[in-house]
Amino acid sequence: MNALQAERPLFSYPKYWAECYGPAPFLPTSRAEMDALGWDSCDIIIVTGDAYVDHPSFGMAVIGRVLEAQGFRVGIIAQPDWSSKDAFMSLGKPNLFFGVTAGNMDSMINRYTAEKRIRHDDAYTPGNVGGKRPDRAVVVYSQRCREAYKEVPLVIGGIEASLRRIAHYDYWQEKVRRSIIFDAKADLLIYGNAERPLVEVAHRIANGESIDTIQDVRGTAVIRKEPLPEWRGSDSTAIDKIGKIDPIPNPYGADDVGCSKSEFVQAEQAQDATQAQPIVVQPPKLKPWEKVYVKLPAYEQVSVNKPLYAHASRILHQETNPGCARALFQRHGDRSVWVNPPAFPLETDEMDDVFGLPYQRVPHPSYGDEKIPAYDMIKTSVNIMRGCFGGCSFCSITEHEGRIIQSRSEQSIIDEIEQIRDKVPGFTGVISDLGGPTANMYKLRCKSKKAESTCRRLSCVYPDICKHMDTDHTPTIELYRKARDVEGVKKILIASGVRYDLAIEDPRYVKELVTHHVGGYLKIAPEHTEQGPLSKMMKPGMGTYDKFKELFDKYSKEAGKKQYLIPYFISAHPGTTDEDMVNMALWLKAHDFKLDQVQNFYPSPMANATTIYHTEMNSLRNIKNNKEVVAVPKGAKQRRLHKAILRYHDPAGWPMIREALKKMGKANLIGRGPHCLVPEAGRSEGKSTTRRKPGSKALTRHSGFGQFNQANTKPRVGKNKPAGRAAKR
């Protein structure tokens, strides 16, 4: 068997008895809808912070339809009033469990800007109205579910729960919080794409197992007193050396809060003694990572000791490959969170089955004519794959979806294009995107099965593209050509971000893209021009960008088209100095780029860059003997300065920039000369006015993450699609 293949296909389980009801036109959101379907109760109720859109880019719709295909009756409580338990009782008591998610976006990122200001819109809400979900929605919804039906099992998941599965730094409170499973008081947490673990959990509960005995499912985390029986322990310090740290008093009075090796020595001795006994049949030899868990430093330690936090973060990111990942065990007081290894990725036929379920592809009728911006942005786009092996440190896709690319078949994608043509109201013949987390990773995987199942690299393309990585874009080129040939389709656009360091490895792809699939502008994400911040982002240097631009311009000219690249950049990213920002602004000025809307780095939970932001240590390297102190722009003043420098053309930021340039000894950049960044002070300065020379490029970016972090960004209005497709389940 393939080391990355699950023992049981997703749709191989015997159907639950309620299959006799058949699929619902829409999953019911009210008692009246349940009555119309002939249901007396729901087997599973999903509570979500998003409006209910029955579309495969919306996590709750995918999960609901997948569970429905297993024979379960699934109801949805969308954006409930959380002020009391009443809304959580609207569908009655679920027979099996509640499933709780904040929605396609983290509720805190959805509600607050990078400067911690409240947003007044929400693209996942009818009418784009803000405030329809609570802060920390998973915790609040879980509390109300418990109030409604205390004895009903509670399963949490989605991007918000997934990225908080262990102790994590919380940007909004500026402290380390414990695993969300404790705050939500949930029975089980599902992380990553939830189809495989959730289907297994649902069938086991339906077959009579108690939720508190279901603790060994891949892709789940549970609360335990001790590690699972028959699992061997490995202390995290044996994997990644920390170096000398100050002793930390244990507030609970125990001798060990998470880094003692004595119990592991005893466990190994006990196992050796067992293996020494005479046996008739020698059992198969376990691989080094099988039935092995890593004991992380305890919450009480990582919450006060930054080197230990950086160390724990490194371990978590090393244990994300389903083929070789070990379980994680982290103590929180007198209990611990046990994180099972990740679920195996879906096979192509399983992906096809998931996307081929009977979605209506429109919002629930109860919303009437109210617009849901996130739906409007993706209604004519097609998700062709999942996952990303880029490993950008500011992005949480890897922590959520993993590095292994899961691709649909060509036929499945063509079928969806035809459905869009036939079903989507107002379809004009334009498919707005064929993409995913990254536009050009379709069917790109490691060429070595052994390497793919055992590799622990954080990125397959940084600092260089791995020799095992397939960079042949033929499958993507062939898909584009077949998609263009679908009757009734006039244009196929590519709106997902293009990974240009991969694209230049196959110029045929660049030519195909530029000739047929660019609508005047193509967005790519260099993120910065300077090596310091780029090394902390795990992004390629600007030489790669220059090579891509050369190909882009060449093929645009050959096609007789005037087309432009839209490069995206991040301000105030860890590793960025004031001088780095000035150098980037000078590059932008030299290339006549003027960015209209930008955003500072946003420290999302569990991302590598967030660890660097919190600890000011380079956690991308071994912590032992790592003396590097990373420059981290913190505080409102410095973050505002970096954002102002990125928008060097905006008069509102000129006083701040002038002051900084003088302090840096760069007063020569103040003036009217072509080498200057900002002019001298003048009486006419006022509020922001975006003035551009004829022909200059005005760029728009609503998030510091770009399409490489769809799971954690505010959806963009206009040409850009929403974050939802990567923020799965």
Short mmCIF file of C-alpha atoms in Angstrom, two decimals, residues 273-284:
data_model
loop_
_atom_site.label_atom_id
_atom_site.label_comp_id
_atom_site.label_asym_id
_atom_site.label_seq_id
_atom_site.Cartn_x
_atom_site.Cartn_y
_atom_site.Cartn_z
CA ALA A 273 12.12 -6.31 27.85
CA THR A 274 8.89 -7.24 26.09
CA GLN A 275 10.63 -7.75 22.78
CA ALA A 276 13.20 -9.99 24.47
CA GLN A 277 10.54 -12.55 25.39
CA PRO A 278 10.36 -15.65 23.18
CA ILE A 279 7.53 -15.50 20.68
CA VAL A 280 6.20 -17.81 18.02
CA VAL A 281 5.51 -15.21 15.33
CA GLN A 282 7.69 -12.13 15.00
CA PRO A 283 5.44 -9.10 14.52
CA PRO A 284 6.26 -6.64 11.73
#
